[in-house]
C-alpha positions as a printed Julia matrix, in Angstrom:
99×3 Matrix{Float64}:
 -31.76   -5.22  -104.37
 -28.52   -4.49  -105.83
 -26.92   -5.4   -109.55
 -24.45   -6.8   -107.09
 -26.79   -8.87  -105.1
 -28.95   -9.83  -108.84
 -25.42  -10.88  -110.38
 -24.74  -13.24  -107.23
 -28.37  -14.78  -107.87
 -27.88  -15.43  -111.26
 -24.5   -16.82  -110.7
 -25.47  -19.28  -107.97
 -29.21  -20.06  -109.41
 -30.6   -19.61  -106.01
 -31.32  -16.86  -103.55
 -29.74  -16.98  -100.21
 -31.27  -19.01   -97.41
 -32.1   -15.2    -95.47
 -33.53  -12.57   -96.9
 -33.33   -8.73   -95.82
 -36.26   -6.91   -95.37
 -35.23   -5.24   -98.71
 -34.71   -8.47  -100.37
 -38.17   -9.62   -99.01
 -39.84   -5.98  -100.38
 -38.04   -6.63  -104.0
 -39.27  -10.5   -104.02
 -43.4    -9.63  -103.0
 -42.98   -6.16  -104.94
 -43.9    -3.72  -102.12
 -41.94   -1.66  -100.64
 -39.92   -1.77   -97.62
 -41.71   -0.06   -95.07
 -44.83   -2.37   -95.66
 -42.78   -5.37   -94.63
 -42.88   -4.27   -90.55
 -46.68   -3.99   -91.59
 -47.0    -7.44   -93.1
 -45.84   -9.03   -89.99
 -47.52   -7.03   -87.35
 -50.57   -8.73   -89.31
 -49.03  -11.99   -88.81
 -48.55  -12.45   -92.49
 -44.79  -12.8    -92.37
 -42.74  -13.9    -89.64
 -39.31  -12.89   -88.91
 -36.49  -16.15   -88.08
 -35.42  -16.36   -84.67
 -36.65  -14.23   -82.1
 -35.06  -10.36   -83.16
 -34.95   -7.72   -80.89
 -37.51   -4.57   -81.93
 -34.12   -3.17   -82.84
 -32.14   -5.74   -84.81
 -31.98   -6.83   -87.96
 -34.64   -8.92   -89.17
 -34.19  -11.68   -92.02
 -37.0   -13.98   -93.39
 -36.99  -17.59   -94.84
 -36.47  -17.35   -98.48
 -38.42  -20.62   -99.06
 -41.39  -19.15   -97.37
 -41.04  -15.78   -98.78
 -41.05  -17.0   -102.74
 -43.9   -19.62  -101.47
 -46.09  -16.63  -100.52
 -45.05  -14.7   -103.68
 -46.39  -17.9   -105.71
 -49.91  -17.94  -103.56
 -52.7   -15.9   -105.06
 -54.78  -16.25  -101.58
 -51.94  -15.11   -99.5
 -50.86  -12.35  -101.7
 -54.68  -11.12  -101.45
 -54.26  -11.03   -97.61
 -51.47   -9.16   -97.92
 -52.46   -6.54  -100.43
 -55.81   -6.1    -98.58
 -54.0    -5.45   -94.75
 -51.46   -2.95   -96.72
 -54.69   -1.18   -98.15
 -56.13   -1.32   -94.57
 -52.87    0.11   -93.05
 -52.63    2.95   -95.31
 -55.97    4.06   -95.69
 -56.42    4.11   -91.72
 -53.04    5.96   -91.36
 -54.38    8.51   -93.56
 -57.58    8.89   -92.45
 -55.84    9.47   -89.25
 -53.47   12.11   -90.23
 -56.34   13.95   -92.26
 -58.97   13.78   -89.15
 -57.95   15.3    -85.87
 -60.28   12.63   -84.07
 -57.94   10.15   -85.23
 -59.71    8.54   -88.06
 -62.54    7.14   -86.12
 -66.13    8.35   -86.84
């Protein structure tokens, strides 16, 4: 999130209704490339029915509710750990990370 965005939020005392991937990542303290992983694990859902190559928006009320929910944060963290562990195993194992 840029300094301009932070200033905008500070002036209006509220976030916008829709958040971009970068804003969601900032709110959840994850990297922007982690947001599609959370969507794939059905832990986040973009608004509407966006095309695969479209800009995705997320409801700020849902994102901030998730950010306060310890159980959801635990599920999201576990999903991210498992995703990156499997991805890294596939990269280092010529058999694709499978036994």
